[in-house]
mmCIF file with all atom_site columns, C-alpha atoms in Angstrom:
data_model
loop_
_atom_site.group_PDB
_atom_site.id
_atom_site.type_symbol
_atom_site.label_atom_id
_atom_site.label_alt_id
_atom_site.label_comp_id
_atom_site.label_asym_id
_atom_site.label_entity_id
_atom_site.label_seq_id
_atom_site.pdbx_PDB_ins_code
_atom_site.Cartn_x
_atom_site.Cartn_y
_atom_site.Cartn_z
_atom_site.occupancy
_atom_site.B_iso_or_equiv
_atom_site.pdbx_formal_charge
_atom_site.auth_seq_id
_atom_site.auth_comp_id
_atom_site.auth_asym_id
_atom_site.auth_atom_id
_atom_site.pdbx_PDB_model_num
ATOM 1   C CA . MET A 1 1   ? 22.019 40.252 -0.519  1.00 0.00 ? 1   MET A CA 1
ATOM 2   C CA . THR A 1 2   ? 20.459 38.640 2.532   1.00 0.00 ? 2   THR A CA 1
ATOM 3   C CA . ALA A 1 3   ? 21.794 35.190 3.338   1.00 0.00 ? 3   ALA A CA 1
ATOM 4   C CA . LYS A 1 4   ? 19.276 32.361 3.085   1.00 0.00 ? 4   LYS A CA 1
ATOM 5   C CA . TYR A 1 5   ? 18.073 30.613 6.207   1.00 0.00 ? 5   TYR A CA 1
ATOM 6   C CA . ASP A 1 6   ? 20.281 27.568 6.458   1.00 0.00 ? 6   ASP A CA 1
ATOM 7   C CA . TYR A 1 7   ? 20.764 24.337 8.475   1.00 0.00 ? 7   TYR A CA 1
ATOM 8   C CA . VAL A 1 8   ? 22.997 26.055 11.069  1.00 0.00 ? 8   VAL A CA 1
ATOM 9   C CA . ALA A 1 9   ? 20.411 28.800 11.675  1.00 0.00 ? 9   ALA A CA 1
ATOM 10  C CA . LEU A 1 10  ? 17.631 26.176 11.995  1.00 0.00 ? 10  LEU A CA 1
ATOM 11  C CA . LYS A 1 11  ? 19.633 24.113 14.468  1.00 0.00 ? 11  LYS A CA 1
ATOM 12  C CA . ASN A 1 12  ? 20.581 27.166 16.525  1.00 0.00 ? 12  ASN A CA 1
ATOM 13  C CA . ASP A 1 13  ? 16.999 28.408 16.658  1.00 0.00 ? 13  ASP A CA 1
ATOM 14  C CA . LEU A 1 14  ? 15.688 25.010 17.740  1.00 0.00 ? 14  LEU A CA 1
ATOM 15  C CA . ASP A 1 15  ? 18.434 24.619 20.335  1.00 0.00 ? 15  ASP A CA 1
ATOM 16  C CA . LYS A 1 16  ? 17.593 28.052 21.800  1.00 0.00 ? 16  LYS A CA 1
ATOM 17  C CA . SER A 1 17  ? 13.911 27.229 21.883  1.00 0.00 ? 17  SER A CA 1
ATOM 18  C CA . GLY A 1 18  ? 14.426 24.176 24.071  1.00 0.00 ? 18  GLY A CA 1
ATOM 19  C CA . HIS A 1 19  ? 11.951 22.096 22.055  1.00 0.00 ? 19  HIS A CA 1
ATOM 20  C CA . PRO A 1 20  ? 13.081 18.392 21.775  1.00 0.00 ? 20  PRO A CA 1
ATOM 21  C CA . VAL A 1 21  ? 12.754 18.256 17.939  1.00 0.00 ? 21  VAL A CA 1
ATOM 22  C CA . SER A 1 22  ? 15.577 17.956 15.403  1.00 0.00 ? 22  SER A CA 1
ATOM 23  C CA . PRO A 1 23  ? 16.203 20.105 12.310  1.00 0.00 ? 23  PRO A CA 1
ATOM 24  C CA . ALA A 1 24  ? 15.429 17.077 10.118  1.00 0.00 ? 24  ALA A CA 1
ATOM 25  C CA . GLU A 1 25  ? 12.065 16.583 11.775  1.00 0.00 ? 25  GLU A CA 1
ATOM 26  C CA . VAL A 1 26  ? 11.027 20.224 11.353  1.00 0.00 ? 26  VAL A CA 1
ATOM 27  C CA . TYR A 1 27  ? 12.394 20.689 7.824   1.00 0.00 ? 27  TYR A CA 1
ATOM 28  C CA . GLY A 1 28  ? 11.106 17.344 6.563   1.00 0.00 ? 28  GLY A CA 1
ATOM 29  C CA . PHE A 1 29  ? 7.619  18.115 7.747   1.00 0.00 ? 29  PHE A CA 1
ATOM 30  C CA . ILE A 1 30  ? 7.655  21.689 6.307   1.00 0.00 ? 30  ILE A CA 1
ATOM 31  C CA . LEU A 1 31  ? 8.958  20.388 2.963   1.00 0.00 ? 31  LEU A CA 1
ATOM 32  C CA . GLY A 1 32  ? 6.297  17.651 2.794   1.00 0.00 ? 32  GLY A CA 1
ATOM 33  C CA . PHE A 1 33  ? 3.576  20.146 3.776   1.00 0.00 ? 33  PHE A CA 1
ATOM 34  C CA . ILE A 1 34  ? 4.513  22.590 1.069   1.00 0.00 ? 34  ILE A CA 1
ATOM 35  C CA . CYS A 1 35  ? 4.965  19.860 -1.563  1.00 0.00 ? 35  CYS A CA 1
ATOM 36  C CA . GLY A 1 36  ? 1.561  18.429 -0.688  1.00 0.00 ? 36  GLY A CA 1
ATOM 37  C CA . GLY A 1 37  ? -0.193 21.749 -1.349  1.00 0.00 ? 37  GLY A CA 1
ATOM 38  C CA . GLY A 1 38  ? -0.257 23.051 2.177   1.00 0.00 ? 38  GLY A CA 1
ATOM 39  C CA . ASN A 1 39  ? -0.741 26.817 2.247   1.00 0.00 ? 39  ASN A CA 1
ATOM 40  C CA . LEU A 1 40  ? 1.518  28.934 4.413   1.00 0.00 ? 40  LEU A CA 1
ATOM 41  C CA . LYS A 1 41  ? -1.373 31.329 5.025   1.00 0.00 ? 41  LYS A CA 1
ATOM 42  C CA . ASN A 1 42  ? -4.513 30.824 7.074   1.00 0.00 ? 42  ASN A CA 1
ATOM 43  C CA . THR A 1 43  ? -6.884 28.901 4.844   1.00 0.00 ? 43  THR A CA 1
ATOM 44  C CA . SER A 1 44  ? -9.879 26.628 5.415   1.00 0.00 ? 44  SER A CA 1
ATOM 45  C CA . LYS A 1 45  ? -8.133 23.766 3.690   1.00 0.00 ? 45  LYS A CA 1
ATOM 46  C CA . SER A 1 46  ? -4.722 23.732 5.442   1.00 0.00 ? 46  SER A CA 1
ATOM 47  C CA . GLY A 1 47  ? -5.493 25.639 8.607   1.00 0.00 ? 47  GLY A CA 1
ATOM 48  C CA . ASN A 1 48  ? -3.149 28.136 10.243  1.00 0.00 ? 48  ASN A CA 1
ATOM 49  C CA . PHE A 1 49  ? 0.486  27.236 9.496   1.00 0.00 ? 49  PHE A CA 1
ATOM 50  C CA . LYS A 1 50  ? 1.608  27.918 13.036  1.00 0.00 ? 50  LYS A CA 1
ATOM 51  C CA . LYS A 1 51  ? -1.095 25.681 14.463  1.00 0.00 ? 51  LYS A CA 1
ATOM 52  C CA . VAL A 1 52  ? -0.219 22.947 11.957  1.00 0.00 ? 52  VAL A CA 1
ATOM 53  C CA . LEU A 1 53  ? 3.402  23.064 13.110  1.00 0.00 ? 53  LEU A CA 1
ATOM 54  C CA . GLU A 1 54  ? 2.420  22.984 16.765  1.00 0.00 ? 54  GLU A CA 1
ATOM 55  C CA . GLN A 1 55  ? 0.104  20.045 16.262  1.00 0.00 ? 55  GLN A CA 1
ATOM 56  C CA . PHE A 1 56  ? 2.201  17.807 14.069  1.00 0.00 ? 56  PHE A CA 1
ATOM 57  C CA . VAL A 1 57  ? 5.787  18.732 14.863  1.00 0.00 ? 57  VAL A CA 1
ATOM 58  C CA . PHE A 1 58  ? 5.800  20.164 18.395  1.00 0.00 ? 58  PHE A CA 1
ATOM 59  C CA . SER A 1 59  ? 3.346  17.712 20.006  1.00 0.00 ? 59  SER A CA 1
ATOM 60  C CA . ASP A 1 60  ? 0.626  20.345 20.593  1.00 0.00 ? 60  ASP A CA 1
ATOM 61  C CA . ILE A 1 61  ? 3.073  22.618 22.463  1.00 0.00 ? 61  ILE A CA 1
ATOM 62  C CA . SER A 1 62  ? 2.880  26.308 21.557  1.00 0.00 ? 62  SER A CA 1
ATOM 63  C CA . ILE A 1 63  ? 5.928  27.873 19.850  1.00 0.00 ? 63  ILE A CA 1
ATOM 64  C CA . ASP A 1 64  ? 6.850  31.487 20.463  1.00 0.00 ? 64  ASP A CA 1
ATOM 65  C CA . GLY A 1 65  ? 6.716  34.231 17.849  1.00 0.00 ? 65  GLY A CA 1
ATOM 66  C CA . SER A 1 66  ? 10.461 34.317 17.307  1.00 0.00 ? 66  SER A CA 1
ATOM 67  C CA . LEU A 1 67  ? 10.793 30.628 16.461  1.00 0.00 ? 67  LEU A CA 1
ATOM 68  C CA . PHE A 1 68  ? 7.709  30.702 14.297  1.00 0.00 ? 68  PHE A CA 1
ATOM 69  C CA . ASN A 1 69  ? 9.044  33.739 12.324  1.00 0.00 ? 69  ASN A CA 1
ATOM 70  C CA . SER A 1 70  ? 12.245 31.760 11.670  1.00 0.00 ? 70  SER A CA 1
ATOM 71  C CA . LEU A 1 71  ? 10.335 28.669 10.517  1.00 0.00 ? 71  LEU A CA 1
ATOM 72  C CA . ASN A 1 72  ? 8.090  30.817 8.386   1.00 0.00 ? 72  ASN A CA 1
ATOM 73  C CA . THR A 1 73  ? 11.174 32.267 6.740   1.00 0.00 ? 73  THR A CA 1
ATOM 74  C CA . LEU A 1 74  ? 12.481 28.757 6.089   1.00 0.00 ? 74  LEU A CA 1
ATOM 75  C CA . ALA A 1 75  ? 9.106  27.739 4.639   1.00 0.00 ? 75  ALA A CA 1
ATOM 76  C CA . SER A 1 76  ? 8.838  30.849 2.432   1.00 0.00 ? 76  SER A CA 1
ATOM 77  C CA . GLU A 1 77  ? 12.341 30.356 1.071   1.00 0.00 ? 77  GLU A CA 1
ATOM 78  C CA . THR A 1 78  ? 11.598 26.652 0.399   1.00 0.00 ? 78  THR A CA 1
ATOM 79  C CA . LEU A 1 79  ? 8.436  27.584 -1.459  1.00 0.00 ? 79  LEU A CA 1
ATOM 80  C CA . GLU A 1 80  ? 10.259 30.275 -3.512  1.00 0.00 ? 80  GLU A CA 1
ATOM 81  C CA . GLU A 1 81  ? 12.880 27.757 -4.625  1.00 0.00 ? 81  GLU A CA 1
ATOM 82  C CA . LEU A 1 82  ? 10.322 25.114 -5.522  1.00 0.00 ? 82  LEU A CA 1
ATOM 83  C CA . LEU A 1 83  ? 8.377  27.686 -7.586  1.00 0.00 ? 83  LEU A CA 1
ATOM 84  C CA . GLY A 1 84  ? 11.579 28.487 -9.410  1.00 0.00 ? 84  GLY A CA 1
ATOM 85  C CA . GLY A 1 85  ? 11.673 24.907 -10.781 1.00 0.00 ? 85  GLY A CA 1
ATOM 86  C CA . GLU A 1 86  ? 15.347 25.117 -11.584 1.00 0.00 ? 86  GLU A CA 1
ATOM 87  C CA . GLY A 1 87  ? 16.546 22.271 -9.413  1.00 0.00 ? 87  GLY A CA 1
ATOM 88  C CA . PHE A 1 88  ? 15.584 22.104 -5.784  1.00 0.00 ? 88  PHE A CA 1
ATOM 89  C CA . HIS A 1 89  ? 18.351 22.003 -3.211  1.00 0.00 ? 89  HIS A CA 1
ATOM 90  C CA . VAL A 1 90  ? 17.552 20.159 -0.005  1.00 0.00 ? 90  VAL A CA 1
ATOM 91  C CA . LEU A 1 91  ? 18.613 21.933 3.190   1.00 0.00 ? 91  LEU A CA 1
ATOM 92  C CA . VAL A 1 92  ? 21.371 19.740 4.641   1.00 0.00 ? 92  VAL A CA 1
ATOM 93  C CA . PRO A 1 93  ? 24.141 19.959 7.227   1.00 0.00 ? 93  PRO A CA 1
ATOM 94  C CA . ASP A 1 94  ? 27.497 21.222 6.043   1.00 0.00 ? 94  ASP A CA 1
ATOM 95  C CA . ASP A 1 95  ? 29.987 18.802 4.538   1.00 0.00 ? 95  ASP A CA 1
ATOM 96  C CA . ASP A 1 96  ? 32.263 19.128 7.580   1.00 0.00 ? 96  ASP A CA 1
ATOM 97  C CA . GLU A 1 97  ? 29.624 17.248 9.633   1.00 0.00 ? 97  GLU A CA 1
ATOM 98  C CA . LYS A 1 98  ? 30.241 13.505 10.038  1.00 0.00 ? 98  LYS A CA 1
ATOM 99  C CA . ILE A 1 99  ? 28.840 11.444 7.172   1.00 0.00 ? 99  ILE A CA 1
ATOM 100 C CA . GLU A 1 100 ? 26.774 9.454  9.707   1.00 0.00 ? 100 GLU A CA 1
ATOM 101 C CA . THR A 1 101 ? 25.203 12.701 10.951  1.00 0.00 ? 101 THR A CA 1
ATOM 102 C CA . ARG A 1 102 ? 24.345 13.785 7.416   1.00 0.00 ? 102 ARG A CA 1
ATOM 103 C CA . MET A 1 103 ? 22.932 10.388 6.437   1.00 0.00 ? 103 MET A CA 1
ATOM 104 C CA . ALA A 1 104 ? 20.862 10.284 9.660   1.00 0.00 ? 104 ALA A CA 1
ATOM 105 C CA . TYR A 1 105 ? 19.530 13.725 8.784   1.00 0.00 ? 105 TYR A CA 1
ATOM 106 C CA . ILE A 1 106 ? 18.291 12.573 5.355   1.00 0.00 ? 106 ILE A CA 1
ATOM 107 C CA . ARG A 1 107 ? 16.802 9.479  6.964   1.00 0.00 ? 107 ARG A CA 1
ATOM 108 C CA . ASP A 1 108 ? 14.899 11.528 9.537   1.00 0.00 ? 108 ASP A CA 1
ATOM 109 C CA . LEU A 1 109 ? 13.803 14.033 6.905   1.00 0.00 ? 109 LEU A CA 1
ATOM 110 C CA . ALA A 1 110 ? 12.293 11.203 4.920   1.00 0.00 ? 110 ALA A CA 1
ATOM 111 C CA . CYS A 1 111 ? 10.416 10.039 8.068   1.00 0.00 ? 111 CYS A CA 1
ATOM 112 C CA . THR A 1 112 ? 8.694  13.396 8.489   1.00 0.00 ? 112 THR A CA 1
ATOM 113 C CA . PHE A 1 113 ? 8.118  14.342 4.871   1.00 0.00 ? 113 PHE A CA 1
ATOM 114 C CA . MET A 1 114 ? 5.143  11.968 4.620   1.00 0.00 ? 114 MET A CA 1
ATOM 115 C CA . PRO A 1 115 ? 3.240  13.375 7.663   1.00 0.00 ? 115 PRO A CA 1
ATOM 116 C CA . GLY A 1 116 ? 3.710  16.830 6.179   1.00 0.00 ? 116 GLY A CA 1
ATOM 117 C CA . LEU A 1 117 ? 2.417  15.613 2.775   1.00 0.00 ? 117 LEU A CA 1
ATOM 118 C CA . SER A 1 118 ? -0.532 13.884 4.338   1.00 0.00 ? 118 SER A CA 1
ATOM 119 C CA . VAL A 1 119 ? -1.891 17.040 5.909   1.00 0.00 ? 119 VAL A CA 1
ATOM 120 C CA . THR A 1 120 ? -3.457 17.929 2.583   1.00 0.00 ? 120 THR A CA 1
ATOM 121 C CA . GLN A 1 121 ? -2.968 14.725 0.527   1.00 0.00 ? 121 GLN A CA 1
ATOM 122 C CA . LYS A 1 122 ? -5.281 12.292 2.341   1.00 0.00 ? 122 LYS A CA 1
ATOM 123 C CA . GLN A 1 123 ? -5.378 9.805  -0.597  1.00 0.00 ? 123 GLN A CA 1
ATOM 124 C CA . LEU A 1 124 ? -2.286 8.837  -2.564  1.00 0.00 ? 124 LEU A CA 1
ATOM 125 C CA . ASN A 1 125 ? -3.865 6.488  -5.141  1.00 0.00 ? 125 ASN A CA 1
ATOM 126 C CA . HIS A 1 126 ? -4.306 9.365  -7.632  1.00 0.00 ? 126 HIS A CA 1
ATOM 127 C CA . LEU A 1 127 ? -0.599 10.216 -7.774  1.00 0.00 ? 127 LEU A CA 1
ATOM 128 C CA . SER A 1 128 ? 1.594  9.592  -10.791 1.00 0.00 ? 128 SER A CA 1
ATOM 129 C CA . LYS A 1 129 ? 3.925  6.666  -11.185 1.00 0.00 ? 129 LYS A CA 1
ATOM 130 C CA . ASP A 1 130 ? 7.011  8.807  -10.651 1.00 0.00 ? 130 ASP A CA 1
ATOM 131 C CA . LEU A 1 131 ? 5.612  10.253 -7.465  1.00 0.00 ? 131 LEU A CA 1
ATOM 132 C CA . ASN A 1 132 ? 4.525  6.915  -6.083  1.00 0.00 ? 132 ASN A CA 1
ATOM 133 C CA . GLU A 1 133 ? 8.021  5.587  -6.747  1.00 0.00 ? 133 GLU A CA 1
ATOM 134 C CA . PHE A 1 134 ? 9.476  8.490  -4.876  1.00 0.00 ? 134 PHE A CA 1
ATOM 135 C CA . ILE A 1 135 ? 7.201  7.892  -1.884  1.00 0.00 ? 135 ILE A CA 1
ATOM 136 C CA . HIS A 1 136 ? 8.252  4.217  -1.836  1.00 0.00 ? 136 HIS A CA 1
ATOM 137 C CA . ASP A 1 137 ? 11.892 5.372  -1.973  1.00 0.00 ? 137 ASP A CA 1
ATOM 138 C CA . LEU A 1 138 ? 11.259 7.674  1.012   1.00 0.00 ? 138 LEU A CA 1
ATOM 139 C CA . VAL A 1 139 ? 10.047 4.634  2.972   1.00 0.00 ? 139 VAL A CA 1
ATOM 140 C CA . ASP A 1 140 ? 13.288 2.824  2.137   1.00 0.00 ? 140 ASP A CA 1
ATOM 141 C CA . ILE A 1 141 ? 15.394 5.911  3.032   1.00 0.00 ? 141 ILE A CA 1
ATOM 142 C CA . SER A 1 142 ? 13.571 6.222  6.359   1.00 0.00 ? 142 SER A CA 1
ATOM 143 C CA . ARG A 1 143 ? 14.732 2.692  7.260   1.00 0.00 ? 143 ARG A CA 1
ATOM 144 C CA . MET A 1 144 ? 18.411 3.282  6.450   1.00 0.00 ? 144 MET A CA 1
ATOM 145 C CA . ASP A 1 145 ? 20.989 1.944  8.915   1.00 0.00 ? 145 ASP A CA 1
ATOM 146 C CA . VAL A 1 146 ? 23.370 4.868  9.409   1.00 0.00 ? 146 VAL A CA 1
ATOM 147 C CA . ALA A 1 147 ? 25.268 3.641  12.462  1.00 0.00 ? 147 ALA A CA 1
ATOM 148 C CA . GLU A 1 148 ? 28.535 3.780  10.600  1.00 0.00 ? 148 GLU A CA 1
ATOM 149 C CA . PRO A 1 149 ? 29.741 3.803  6.954   1.00 0.00 ? 149 PRO A CA 1
ATOM 150 C CA . ASN A 1 150 ? 30.481 0.625  5.116   1.00 0.00 ? 150 ASN A CA 1
ATOM 151 C CA . ALA A 1 151 ? 34.158 -0.062 5.788   1.00 0.00 ? 151 ALA A CA 1
ATOM 152 C CA . ALA A 1 152 ? 34.506 -1.622 2.316   1.00 0.00 ? 152 ALA A CA 1
ATOM 153 C CA . GLU A 1 153 ? 33.624 1.687  0.647   1.00 0.00 ? 153 GLU A CA 1
ATOM 154 C CA . SER A 1 154 ? 36.068 4.524  0.150   1.00 0.00 ? 154 SER A CA 1
ATOM 155 C CA . ASP A 1 155 ? 35.382 7.983  1.564   1.00 0.00 ? 155 ASP A CA 1
ATOM 156 C CA . ASP A 1 156 ? 34.737 9.232  -1.985  1.00 0.00 ? 156 ASP A CA 1
ATOM 157 C CA . ALA A 1 157 ? 32.212 6.501  -2.643  1.00 0.00 ? 157 ALA A CA 1
ATOM 158 C CA . ILE A 1 158 ? 30.387 7.242  0.611   1.00 0.00 ? 158 ILE A CA 1
ATOM 159 C CA . GLU A 1 159 ? 30.266 10.930 -0.271  1.00 0.00 ? 159 GLU A CA 1
ATOM 160 C CA . GLU A 1 160 ? 28.914 10.053 -3.707  1.00 0.00 ? 160 GLU A CA 1
ATOM 161 C CA . ASP A 1 161 ? 26.197 7.940  -2.015  1.00 0.00 ? 161 ASP A CA 1
ATOM 162 C CA . MET A 1 162 ? 25.242 10.985 0.039   1.00 0.00 ? 162 MET A CA 1
ATOM 163 C CA . LEU A 1 163 ? 25.158 13.288 -3.022  1.00 0.00 ? 163 LEU A CA 1
ATOM 164 C CA . VAL A 1 164 ? 22.987 10.906 -5.031  1.00 0.00 ? 164 VAL A CA 1
ATOM 165 C CA . LEU A 1 165 ? 20.654 10.441 -2.025  1.00 0.00 ? 165 LEU A CA 1
ATOM 166 C CA . THR A 1 166 ? 20.300 14.166 -1.502  1.00 0.00 ? 166 THR A CA 1
ATOM 167 C CA . ASP A 1 167 ? 19.769 14.781 -5.223  1.00 0.00 ? 167 ASP A CA 1
ATOM 168 C CA . HIS A 1 168 ? 17.099 12.094 -5.311  1.00 0.00 ? 168 HIS A CA 1
ATOM 169 C CA . VAL A 1 169 ? 15.173 13.650 -2.414  1.00 0.00 ? 169 VAL A CA 1
ATOM 170 C CA . GLY A 1 170 ? 15.432 17.071 -4.046  1.00 0.00 ? 170 GLY A CA 1
ATOM 171 C CA . VAL A 1 171 ? 14.205 15.874 -7.457  1.00 0.00 ? 171 VAL A CA 1
ATOM 172 C CA . GLY A 1 172 ? 11.378 13.900 -5.828  1.00 0.00 ? 172 GLY A CA 1
ATOM 173 C CA . ALA A 1 173 ? 10.322 16.883 -3.730  1.00 0.00 ? 173 ALA A CA 1
ATOM 174 C CA . GLN A 1 174 ? 10.182 19.041 -6.885  1.00 0.00 ? 174 GLN A CA 1
ATOM 175 C CA . ILE A 1 175 ? 8.040  16.477 -8.684  1.00 0.00 ? 175 ILE A CA 1
ATOM 176 C CA . CYS A 1 176 ? 5.739  16.222 -5.699  1.00 0.00 ? 176 CYS A CA 1
ATOM 177 C CA . PHE A 1 177 ? 5.330  19.977 -5.455  1.00 0.00 ? 177 PHE A CA 1
ATOM 178 C CA . GLU A 1 178 ? 4.659  20.378 -9.142  1.00 0.00 ? 178 GLU A CA 1
ATOM 179 C CA . GLU A 1 179 ? 2.084  17.571 -9.129  1.00 0.00 ? 179 GLU A CA 1
ATOM 180 C CA . CYS A 1 180 ? 0.274  18.376 -5.890  1.00 0.00 ? 180 CYS A CA 1
ATOM 181 C CA . ALA A 1 181 ? 0.772  22.119 -5.255  1.00 0.00 ? 181 ALA A CA 1
ATOM 182 C CA . ALA A 1 182 ? 1.593  23.949 -8.481  1.00 0.00 ? 182 ALA A CA 1
ATOM 183 C CA . ARG A 1 183 ? -2.103 24.636 -9.126  1.00 0.00 ? 183 ARG A CA 1
ATOM 184 C CA . LEU A 1 184 ? -2.183 26.908 -6.060  1.00 0.00 ? 184 LEU A CA 1
ATOM 185 C CA . TYR A 1 185 ? 0.200  29.261 -7.850  1.00 0.00 ? 185 TYR A CA 1
ATOM 186 C CA . PRO A 1 186 ? -1.435 30.057 -11.267 1.00 0.00 ? 186 PRO A CA 1
ATOM 187 C CA . LYS A 1 187 ? 1.436  32.172 -12.529 1.00 0.00 ? 187 LYS A CA 1
ATOM 188 C CA . ALA A 1 188 ? 3.928  29.401 -11.937 1.00 0.00 ? 188 ALA A CA 1
ATOM 189 C CA . ALA A 1 189 ? 1.629  26.563 -12.956 1.00 0.00 ? 189 ALA A CA 1
ATOM 190 C CA . GLY A 1 190 ? 1.627  27.839 -16.557 1.00 0.00 ? 190 GLY A CA 1
ATOM 191 C CA . ASP A 1 191 ? 5.388  27.240 -16.730 1.00 0.00 ? 191 ASP A CA 1
ATOM 192 C CA . PHE A 1 192 ? 5.062  23.520 -16.143 1.00 0.00 ? 192 PHE A CA 1
ATOM 193 C CA . ILE A 1 193 ? 4.836  21.082 -18.991 1.00 0.00 ? 193 ILE A CA 1
ATOM 194 C CA . THR A 1 194 ? 2.779  17.912 -18.728 1.00 0.00 ? 194 THR A CA 1
ATOM 195 C CA . GLU A 1 195 ? 4.023  14.350 -18.940 1.00 0.00 ? 195 GLU A CA 1
ATOM 196 C CA . ASP A 1 196 ? 3.608  10.995 -17.174 1.00 0.00 ? 196 ASP A CA 1
ATOM 197 C CA . GLU A 1 197 ? -0.176 10.625 -17.129 1.00 0.00 ? 197 GLU A CA 1
ATOM 198 C CA . GLY A 1 198 ? -0.815 14.314 -16.647 1.00 0.00 ? 198 GLY A CA 1
ATOM 199 C CA . ALA A 1 199 ? 1.561  15.055 -13.781 1.00 0.00 ? 199 ALA A CA 1
ATOM 200 C CA . PRO A 1 200 ? 2.953  18.574 -14.127 1.00 0.00 ? 200 PRO A CA 1
ATOM 201 C CA . VAL A 1 201 ? 6.716  18.403 -14.573 1.00 0.00 ? 201 VAL A CA 1
ATOM 202 C CA . LYS A 1 202 ? 9.086  21.260 -15.299 1.00 0.00 ? 202 LYS A CA 1
ATOM 203 C CA . LEU A 1 203 ? 12.412 20.202 -16.790 1.00 0.00 ? 203 LEU A CA 1
ATOM 204 C CA . SER A 1 204 ? 15.569 22.178 -16.201 1.00 0.00 ? 204 SER A CA 1
ATOM 205 C CA . ALA A 1 205 ? 19.215 21.589 -17.105 1.00 0.00 ? 205 ALA A CA 1
ATOM 206 C CA . GLU A 1 206 ? 20.118 21.140 -13.480 1.00 0.00 ? 206 GLU A CA 1
ATOM 207 C CA . ARG A 1 207 ? 17.327 18.636 -12.906 1.00 0.00 ? 207 ARG A CA 1
ATOM 208 C CA . GLU A 1 208 ? 18.305 16.661 -15.993 1.00 0.00 ? 208 GLU A CA 1
ATOM 209 C CA . GLU A 1 209 ? 21.884 16.631 -14.719 1.00 0.00 ? 209 GLU A CA 1
ATOM 210 C CA . ALA A 1 210 ? 20.782 15.249 -11.337 1.00 0.00 ? 210 ALA A CA 1
ATOM 211 C CA . HIS A 1 211 ? 18.734 12.573 -13.070 1.00 0.00 ? 211 HIS A CA 1
ATOM 212 C CA . ALA A 1 212 ? 21.698 11.604 -15.243 1.00 0.00 ? 212 ALA A CA 1
ATOM 213 C CA . ARG A 1 213 ? 24.094 11.556 -12.278 1.00 0.00 ? 213 ARG A CA 1
ATOM 214 C CA . GLU A 1 214 ? 21.684 9.300  -10.341 1.00 0.00 ? 214 GLU A CA 1
ATOM 215 C CA . GLN A 1 215 ? 21.213 7.014  -13.274 1.00 0.00 ? 215 GLN A CA 1
ATOM 216 C CA . ASN A 1 216 ? 24.942 6.635  -13.908 1.00 0.00 ? 216 ASN A CA 1
ATOM 217 C CA . TYR A 1 217 ? 25.540 6.040  -10.231 1.00 0.00 ? 217 TYR A CA 1
ATOM 218 C CA . TRP A 1 218 ? 23.076 3.119  -10.050 1.00 0.00 ? 218 TRP A CA 1
ATOM 219 C CA . GLU A 1 219 ? 24.349 1.655  -13.357 1.00 0.00 ? 219 GLU A CA 1
ATOM 220 C CA . ASN A 1 220 ? 27.927 1.709  -12.048 1.00 0.00 ? 220 ASN A CA 1
ATOM 221 C CA . LYS A 1 221 ? 26.775 0.336  -8.706  1.00 0.00 ? 221 LYS A CA 1
ATOM 222 C CA . ALA A 1 222 ? 25.012 -2.557 -10.441 1.00 0.00 ? 222 ALA A CA 1
ATOM 223 C CA . LYS A 1 223 ? 28.147 -3.380 -12.494 1.00 0.00 ? 223 LYS A CA 1
ATOM 224 C CA . GLY A 1 224 ? 30.267 -3.395 -9.316  1.00 0.00 ? 224 GLY A CA 1
ATOM 225 C CA . ASP A 1 225 ? 27.814 -5.870 -7.726  1.00 0.00 ? 225 ASP A CA 1
ATOM 226 C CA . GLU A 1 226 ? 28.051 -8.334 -10.596 1.00 0.00 ? 226 GLU A CA 1
#
């Protein structure tokens, strides 16, 4: 079985290319682009995917075929997992990276998700309540101070913060994809059930578990702050 394109591969490819962009910037944009309904093929609506990347991520600088093929692989695997609807896993650095590095990665990912989304989603006033809440959360995440962990928190608590944050971004990305992009894939769209003012939502055991973990986390956090 072929290994999936991961964070290390993305970082290495970007380092070799010499382009001054981070893995979080590239991945966040690609994720937002796909979730917003951007097509990875050449279409009149989304344009050529390579040109979209060059314009919005690489500051109008051309990228070579090797790097584009790698990013296209990343995008295709991201799309495949979103179509599966069984709990989307955000591409993140390994756990052996410093927690500040991992938190900064999520912060920067949140910063570039919205530009990716806005390529096809010009107006956001038609989005569901859940998706609007997620977008507001992304704004908050993009403003996180990640200089150093809170000294008052244990290592386990900090790691739990990271897990919940990553889960939240993954669940929100799945909701965004199913609401804004599922219609582009008729075979998959039929699998989604409808709730929350007509937004297409596919429930899975893993997604419910992520929701429950997040809810329990914030409830416990609130009790600790009392």
